[in-house]
Amino acid sequence: MRAALPVLVVLALIGALWYAAVPFMNIRVSLDLAERMGETVEPEGVNVRRELSVPTLLLNNPGRIGETFRLERPRLPTPGQVLSELWATSGAMVLEGRGFSKRSLIYHGWITLRSTLSGFALGLALGLAGAVAITYARVVERSLMPWAIISQTIPIVALAPMIVVLSSQIGVEGRGLPKAIISAYLCYFPILVGMVKGLNSPSDQQLDLLKTYSASGFQSFWKLRLPASMPYLFASLKVGIAAALVGTIVGELPTGAISGLGARILIGDQFGTPLAIWAALLAAAILAGLLVTALDMVQRSVLRRRGMAA
Amino acid sequence: MSWLAIILIVWPLAWALNVAMVRSAFGETRAVSLLVPLVFGATLILLWEGLVRHFNVMPVILPAPSAVWARFVDSRELLWGDFQQTVLKGALSGYAIGCIAAFIAAVLIDRSSFLTRGLLPIGNFVAALPIVGIAPILVSWFGFDWESKAAVVVVMVFFPMLVNCVQGLRETEAMQRDLMRTYAASYGQTMWRLRLPAAMPFIFNGLKISTTLALIGAVVAEYFGSPTRGMGFRISTGVGSLSIDLVWAEIMVAALAGTVLYGVVAWIERRLCFWHPSHRK
């Protein structure tokens, strides 16, 4: 409870700031709309208003401030509007029995989640294999590590359209694979770095002890290095899954995908429905929170069983 | 001799060379640490070139590195213009504004431990979110030119930077702060002489993470509307018009820009944080 109170206060502050910003962001749209409906606003004419500052407009039209919170296509929607849009495209559709229709965010979230998980699995395999190779072969570390670092400084989004083109030319149908590749590219690195650290975390004394037991290389890996790396593994898994989700959504943004949360953002932009964009963003945030929390729970139970409860 | 044969001979040779270099008496010298990854990278490029030539891959699918390089040399002016638009105007200005704003916010928040405790978990959570999705919204707020790209970059780098700065400012131990108190040091003096230097490794960690984010943000924002120049614009139109070699040349520029940006920040870090264990020889 003592930890929750500051968080709640800060959240409330952010919410208050958000609500306070809404009239400032929306007053122009609101006035233009009202004028088109034939109501009198002060001053009249879009071009006249463009010359005036936002605070002046608010002072001139105090009666219109209420409307700025209820616009259908606001520049900045209120948190309440975003939540109700999210509910309308997820929970409400479930109640109607159309939870997996193509207009529901649950369907799009599922598509995104699937790509994220397959990309995460691919990145995990790459990262683990790389970490084991680096731990056991010095030449791999010296050749690979600089390139692994450089690979992360390349903005992957530049590559995203190319990956889509390439995989469709090779004959891979659908967008699952390219999205998974992009998210694997983003998430393998934290896992690689964390696991290299983790696999090297046993002390020389511990390694020597296993040598006196005449343990084979595989045994010392399985019984010492791998268990010792668990805390590092989970810390980097949590970073990795968040990166995988970013990768999937980036993969869905520029490539003309039609399903997935990133595609909802793109479509919302093309059709000029800001509420859809915000709802998809919120859904992505919730998905990220769920994924990280799930990993956190696995981490707790595994570490407790191993006697390493943090 | 066919390209496949060349690959099959050169690849093991290069690998053997690397193994020999690492195991040799000079294995730990600086020259070898540079040479080994270079040999590895060169082998990869040769592999790419050879496979493309051997299998006669069409240039609209995957151009050979030599074709990309030729295109790069041919269209230097175009690429330079895109580089200016995306990196110099969009990414770097957003990077500077976002990092400075996050730093100032961190110093302000740091004065209240209540705010710090409330903001750290939220900041950590937001830093993990796919914030790039906000790009279309910001493009519609700030217009098509570089200002909207800078805005996307500001939002993207702000939270990772904020979290790192706040964490860094908490790095000093009670003993060290007490020592400053016994010296009757003011808030400013404690900040400047003790807490900021202690926070430096964290601040640079945030700065390094942000370099990559800045480029990603600037490029993605261009997919949602831009003037007729910029790296993201060129890539998305290049894919559409099948001038794939130009796209790869643009990717090369992006890779170079990202690496150089990161390298510069890492270099400054080594200069300023020479005392930190991770940089000691």
GROMACS .gro file of C-alpha atoms in nm, chain B:
model
  281
  311MET     CA    1   3.574  -2.071  -6.067
  312SER     CA    2   3.222  -2.031  -5.954
  313TRP     CA    3   3.115  -1.799  -5.676
  314LEU     CA    4   2.998  -2.089  -5.466
  315ALA     CA    5   3.347  -2.242  -5.469
  316ILE     CA    6   3.500  -1.909  -5.367
  317ILE     CA    7   3.264  -1.887  -5.071
  318LEU     CA    8   3.329  -2.243  -4.964
  319ILE     CA    9   3.704  -2.178  -4.967
  320VAL     CA   10   3.714  -1.827  -4.823
  321TRP     CA   11   3.468  -1.877  -4.540
  322PRO     CA   12   3.660  -2.152  -4.351
  323LEU     CA   13   3.987  -1.973  -4.425
  324ALA     CA   14   3.861  -1.648  -4.275
  325TRP     CA   15   3.728  -1.832  -3.972
  326ALA     CA   16   4.059  -2.012  -3.926
  327LEU     CA   17   4.236  -1.678  -3.956
  328ASN     CA   18   4.018  -1.533  -3.680
  329VAL     CA   19   4.077  -1.833  -3.454
  330ALA     CA   20   4.449  -1.806  -3.513
  331MET     CA   21   4.449  -1.431  -3.444
  332VAL     CA   22   4.257  -1.468  -3.117
  333ARG     CA   23   4.477  -1.753  -2.994
  334SER     CA   24   4.802  -1.587  -3.097
  335ALA     CA   25   5.027  -1.396  -2.861
  336PHE     CA   26   4.873  -1.072  -2.991
  337GLY     CA   27   4.519  -1.192  -2.913
  338GLU     CA   28   4.452  -0.919  -2.658
  339THR     CA   29   4.597  -0.625  -2.853
  340ARG     CA   30   4.382  -0.349  -2.988
  341ALA     CA   31   4.466  -0.420  -3.351
  342VAL     CA   32   4.341  -0.777  -3.325
  343SER     CA   33   4.022  -0.668  -3.144
  344LEU     CA   34   3.951  -0.444  -3.442
  345LEU     CA   35   4.067  -0.686  -3.709
  346VAL     CA   36   3.869  -0.991  -3.594
  347PRO     CA   37   3.521  -0.838  -3.631
  348LEU     CA   38   3.631  -0.669  -3.955
  349VAL     CA   39   3.732  -1.003  -4.106
  350PHE     CA   40   3.402  -1.150  -3.986
  351GLY     CA   41   3.202  -0.865  -4.141
  352ALA     CA   42   3.394  -0.880  -4.468
  353THR     CA   43   3.326  -1.252  -4.488
  354LEU     CA   44   2.955  -1.191  -4.441
  355ILE     CA   45   2.951  -0.933  -4.721
  356LEU     CA   46   3.141  -1.169  -4.948
  357LEU     CA   47   2.892  -1.442  -4.861
  358TRP     CA   48   2.604  -1.212  -4.957
  359GLU     CA   49   2.772  -1.106  -5.282
  360GLY     CA   50   2.860  -1.462  -5.373
  361LEU     CA   51   2.517  -1.606  -5.301
  362VAL     CA   52   2.342  -1.331  -5.497
  363ARG     CA   53   2.572  -1.386  -5.796
  364HIS     CA   54   2.569  -1.763  -5.781
  365PHE     CA   55   2.191  -1.797  -5.764
  366ASN     CA   56   2.132  -1.501  -5.999
  367VAL     CA   57   1.898  -1.336  -5.751
  368MET     CA   58   1.703  -1.059  -5.923
  369PRO     CA   59   1.811  -0.712  -5.811
  370VAL     CA   60   1.448  -0.624  -5.727
  371ILE     CA   61   1.458  -0.892  -5.459
  372LEU     CA   62   1.806  -0.862  -5.315
  373PRO     CA   63   2.077  -0.655  -5.482
  374ALA     CA   64   2.441  -0.752  -5.435
  375PRO     CA   65   2.653  -0.535  -5.199
  376SER     CA   66   2.855  -0.413  -5.498
  377ALA     CA   67   2.535  -0.287  -5.666
  378VAL     CA   68   2.428  -0.114  -5.345
  379TRP     CA   69   2.768   0.051  -5.317
  380ALA     CA   70   2.752   0.169  -5.679
  381ARG     CA   71   2.409   0.315  -5.614
  382PHE     CA   72   2.536   0.480  -5.296
  383VAL     CA   73   2.819   0.650  -5.484
  384ASP     CA   74   2.585   0.757  -5.765
  385SER     CA   75   2.320   0.917  -5.547
  386ARG     CA   76   2.533   1.074  -5.277
  387GLU     CA   77   2.357   1.408  -5.315
  388LEU     CA   78   2.010   1.261  -5.277
  389LEU     CA   79   2.119   1.055  -4.977
  390TRP     CA   80   2.285   1.358  -4.818
  391GLY     CA   81   1.960   1.554  -4.851
  392ASP     CA   82   1.763   1.271  -4.690
  393PHE     CA   83   2.023   1.244  -4.418
  394GLN     CA   84   1.993   1.615  -4.341
  395GLN     CA   85   1.615   1.600  -4.330
  396THR     CA   86   1.583   1.289  -4.113
  397VAL     CA   87   1.893   1.272  -3.898
  398LEU     CA   88   2.016   1.628  -3.860
  399LYS     CA   89   1.677   1.802  -3.846
  400GLY     CA   90   1.436   1.538  -3.716
  401ALA     CA   91   1.631   1.294  -3.503
  402LEU     CA   92   1.906   1.510  -3.357
  403SER     CA   93   1.690   1.809  -3.262
  404GLY     CA   94   1.432   1.578  -3.104
  405TYR     CA   95   1.711   1.386  -2.930
  406ALA     CA   96   1.857   1.704  -2.782
  407ILE     CA   97   1.521   1.846  -2.672
  408GLY     CA   98   1.398   1.514  -2.530
  409CYS     CA   99   1.716   1.431  -2.340
  410ILE     CA  100   1.756   1.781  -2.194
  411ALA     CA  101   1.389   1.797  -2.094
  412ALA     CA  102   1.411   1.453  -1.933
  413PHE     CA  103   1.725   1.555  -1.744
  414ILE     CA  104   1.566   1.875  -1.612
  415ALA     CA  105   1.250   1.685  -1.518
  416ALA     CA  106   1.461   1.424  -1.336
  417VAL     CA  107   1.645   1.691  -1.133
  418LEU     CA  108   1.313   1.853  -1.038
  419ILE     CA  109   1.142   1.524  -0.950
  420ASP     CA  110   1.444   1.416  -0.752
  421ARG     CA  111   1.382   1.690  -0.492
  422SER     CA  112   1.071   1.506  -0.372
  423SER     CA  113   1.115   1.142  -0.274
  424PHE     CA  114   0.736   1.099  -0.289
  425LEU     CA  115   0.730   1.197  -0.657
  426THR     CA  116   1.031   0.979  -0.730
  427ARG     CA  117   0.866   0.673  -0.579
  428GLY     CA  118   0.550   0.744  -0.775
  429LEU     CA  119   0.717   0.820  -1.104
  430LEU     CA  120   0.982   0.548  -1.126
  431PRO     CA  121   0.741   0.255  -1.174
  432ILE     CA  122   0.528   0.455  -1.418
  433GLY     CA  123   0.834   0.571  -1.611
  434ASN     CA  124   0.969   0.217  -1.624
  435PHE     CA  125   0.638   0.094  -1.757
  436VAL     CA  126   0.604   0.372  -2.017
  437ALA     CA  127   0.963   0.315  -2.130
  438ALA     CA  128   0.864  -0.042  -2.222
  439LEU     CA  129   0.558   0.064  -2.423
  440PRO     CA  130   0.549   0.072  -2.803
  441ILE     CA  131   0.546   0.453  -2.803
  442VAL     CA  132   0.630   0.472  -3.174
  443GLY     CA  133   0.258   0.414  -3.233
  444ILE     CA  134   0.202   0.774  -3.131
  445ALA     CA  135   0.373   0.885  -3.455
  446PRO     CA  136   0.054   0.935  -3.664
  447ILE     CA  137  -0.103   1.147  -3.389
  448LEU     CA  138   0.199   1.374  -3.360
  449VAL     CA  139   0.229   1.402  -3.737
  450SER     CA  140  -0.131   1.525  -3.749
  451TRP     CA  141  -0.057   1.775  -3.470
  452PHE     CA  142   0.270   1.920  -3.596
  453GLY     CA  143   0.241   1.887  -3.973
  454PHE     CA  144   0.446   1.694  -4.226
  455ASP     CA  145   0.784   1.864  -4.193
  456TRP     CA  146   1.065   1.778  -3.953
  457GLU     CA  147   0.898   1.936  -3.649
  458SER     CA  148   0.659   1.641  -3.616
  459LYS     CA  149   0.949   1.396  -3.648
  460ALA     CA  150   1.137   1.579  -3.375
  461ALA     CA  151   0.821   1.563  -3.159
  462VAL     CA  152   0.796   1.185  -3.203
  463VAL     CA  153   1.163   1.154  -3.108
  464VAL     CA  154   1.113   1.374  -2.800
  465VAL     CA  155   0.829   1.153  -2.674
  466MET     CA  156   1.024   0.834  -2.750
  467VAL     CA  157   1.348   0.929  -2.575
  468PHE     CA  158   1.191   1.113  -2.280
  469PHE     CA  159   1.093   0.822  -2.056
  470PRO     CA  160   1.396   0.594  -2.094
  471MET     CA  161   1.613   0.900  -2.031
  472LEU     CA  162   1.403   1.016  -1.734
  473VAL     CA  163   1.413   0.676  -1.566
  474ASN     CA  164   1.789   0.651  -1.609
  475CYS     CA  165   1.851   1.005  -1.480
  476VAL     CA  166   1.628   0.959  -1.173
  477GLN     CA  167   1.793   0.628  -1.096
  478GLY     CA  168   2.137   0.778  -1.143
  479LEU     CA  169   2.064   1.066  -0.908
  480ARG     CA  170   1.974   0.813  -0.638
  481GLU     CA  171   2.305   0.632  -0.678
  482THR     CA  172   2.499   0.810  -0.401
  483GLU     CA  173   2.528   0.645  -0.063
  484ALA     CA  174   2.407   0.801   0.261
  485MET     CA  175   2.769   0.807   0.383
  486GLN     CA  176   2.880   1.015   0.084
  487ARG     CA  177   2.592   1.260   0.122
  488ASP     CA  178   2.666   1.290   0.494
  489LEU     CA  179   3.025   1.372   0.411
  490MET     CA  180   2.907   1.656   0.185
  491ARG     CA  181   2.689   1.780   0.471
  492THR     CA  182   2.981   1.786   0.710
  493TYR     CA  183   3.160   2.001   0.451
  494ALA     CA  184   2.853   2.233   0.469
  495ALA     CA  185   2.805   2.187   0.095
  496SER     CA  186   2.495   2.354  -0.052
  497TYR     CA  187   2.240   2.165  -0.264
  498GLY     CA  188   2.407   2.292  -0.579
  499GLN     CA  189   2.753   2.194  -0.464
  500THR     CA  190   2.641   1.845  -0.359
  501MET     CA  191   2.471   1.812  -0.696
  502TRP     CA  192   2.766   1.927  -0.902
  503ARG     CA  193   3.048   1.762  -0.713
  504LEU     CA  194   2.892   1.439  -0.590
  505ARG     CA  195   2.556   1.340  -0.733
  506LEU     CA  196   2.594   1.437  -1.100
  507PRO     CA  197   2.927   1.259  -1.141
  508ALA     CA  198   2.780   0.954  -0.967
  509ALA     CA  199   2.482   0.967  -1.201
  510MET     CA  200   2.696   0.993  -1.516
  511PRO     CA  201   2.707   0.620  -1.601
  512PHE     CA  202   2.327   0.605  -1.580
  513ILE     CA  203   2.280   0.924  -1.778
  514PHE     CA  204   2.505   0.790  -2.051
  515ASN     CA  205   2.320   0.461  -2.049
  516GLY     CA  206   2.001   0.656  -2.117
  517LEU     CA  207   2.173   0.865  -2.384
  518LYS     CA  208   2.297   0.552  -2.560
  519ILE     CA  209   1.956   0.382  -2.557
  520SER     CA  210   1.805   0.704  -2.687
  521THR     CA  211   2.032   0.729  -2.993
  522THR     CA  212   1.873   0.421  -3.148
  523LEU     CA  213   1.523   0.524  -3.043
  524ALA     CA  214   1.574   0.868  -3.197
  525LEU     CA  215   1.653   0.724  -3.539
  526ILE     CA  216   1.366   0.475  -3.520
  527GLY     CA  217   1.124   0.752  -3.427
  528ALA     CA  218   1.238   0.986  -3.701
  529VAL     CA  219   1.217   0.718  -3.971
  530VAL     CA  220   0.880   0.575  -3.862
  531ALA     CA  221   0.723   0.920  -3.838
  532GLU     CA  222   0.807   0.972  -4.205
  533TYR     CA  223   0.596   0.672  -4.303
  534PHE     CA  224   0.295   0.877  -4.189
  535GLY     CA  225   0.357   1.175  -4.409
  536SER     CA  226   0.663   1.382  -4.493
  537PRO     CA  227   0.787   1.630  -4.750
  538THR     CA  228   0.935   1.459  -5.056
  539ARG     CA  229   1.267   1.392  -4.891
  540GLY     CA  230   1.387   1.202  -4.588
  541MET     CA  231   1.511   0.850  -4.528
  542GLY     CA  232   1.176   0.702  -4.425
  543PHE     CA  233   1.006   0.863  -4.725
  544ARG     CA  234   1.273   0.732  -4.964
  545ILE     CA  235   1.254   0.383  -4.820
  546SER     CA  236   0.876   0.357  -4.841
  547THR     CA  237   0.857   0.500  -5.192
  548GLY     CA  238   1.165   0.301  -5.301
  549VAL     CA  239   1.000  -0.024  -5.199
  550GLY     CA  240   0.691   0.081  -5.395
  551SER     CA  241   0.883   0.169  -5.712
  552LEU     CA  242   1.112  -0.137  -5.687
  553SER     CA  243   1.435   0.065  -5.671
  554ILE     CA  244   1.556  -0.173  -5.406
  555ASP     CA  245   1.925  -0.086  -5.443
  556LEU     CA  246   1.843   0.272  -5.342
  557VAL     CA  247   1.656   0.138  -5.038
  558TRP     CA  248   1.958  -0.064  -4.936
  559ALA     CA  249   2.183   0.238  -4.987
  560GLU     CA  250   1.948   0.430  -4.758
  561ILE     CA  251   1.962   0.148  -4.503
  562MET     CA  252   2.341   0.171  -4.524
  563VAL     CA  253   2.320   0.543  -4.444
  564ALA     CA  254   2.086   0.470  -4.154
  565ALA     CA  255   2.319   0.203  -4.021
  566LEU     CA  256   2.618   0.436  -4.050
  567ALA     CA  257   2.429   0.722  -3.885
  568GLY     CA  258   2.315   0.499  -3.599
  569THR     CA  259   2.660   0.355  -3.542
  570VAL     CA  260   2.835   0.693  -3.556
  571LEU     CA  261   2.581   0.854  -3.322
  572TYR     CA  262   2.619   0.570  -3.074
  573GLY     CA  263   2.996   0.578  -3.113
  574VAL     CA  264   3.013   0.950  -3.040
  575VAL     CA  265   2.807   0.914  -2.722
  576ALA     CA  266   3.016   0.613  -2.614
  577TRP     CA  267   3.335   0.809  -2.682
  578ILE     CA  268   3.219   1.103  -2.470
  579GLU     CA  269   3.123   0.858  -2.199
  580ARG     CA  270   3.469   0.707  -2.197
  581ARG     CA  271   3.612   1.057  -2.168
  582LEU     CA  272   3.385   1.164  -1.879
  583CYS     CA  273   3.342   0.836  -1.692
  584PHE     CA  274   3.699   0.712  -1.709
  585TRP     CA  275   3.684   0.646  -1.334
  586HIS     CA  276   3.399   0.394  -1.360
  587PRO     CA  277   3.494   0.025  -1.311
  588SER     CA  278   3.354  -0.072  -1.650
  589HIS     CA  279   3.596   0.164  -1.828
  590ARG     CA  280   3.909   0.098  -1.624
  591LYS     CA  281   4.181  -0.089  -1.797
   0.00000   0.00000   0.00000
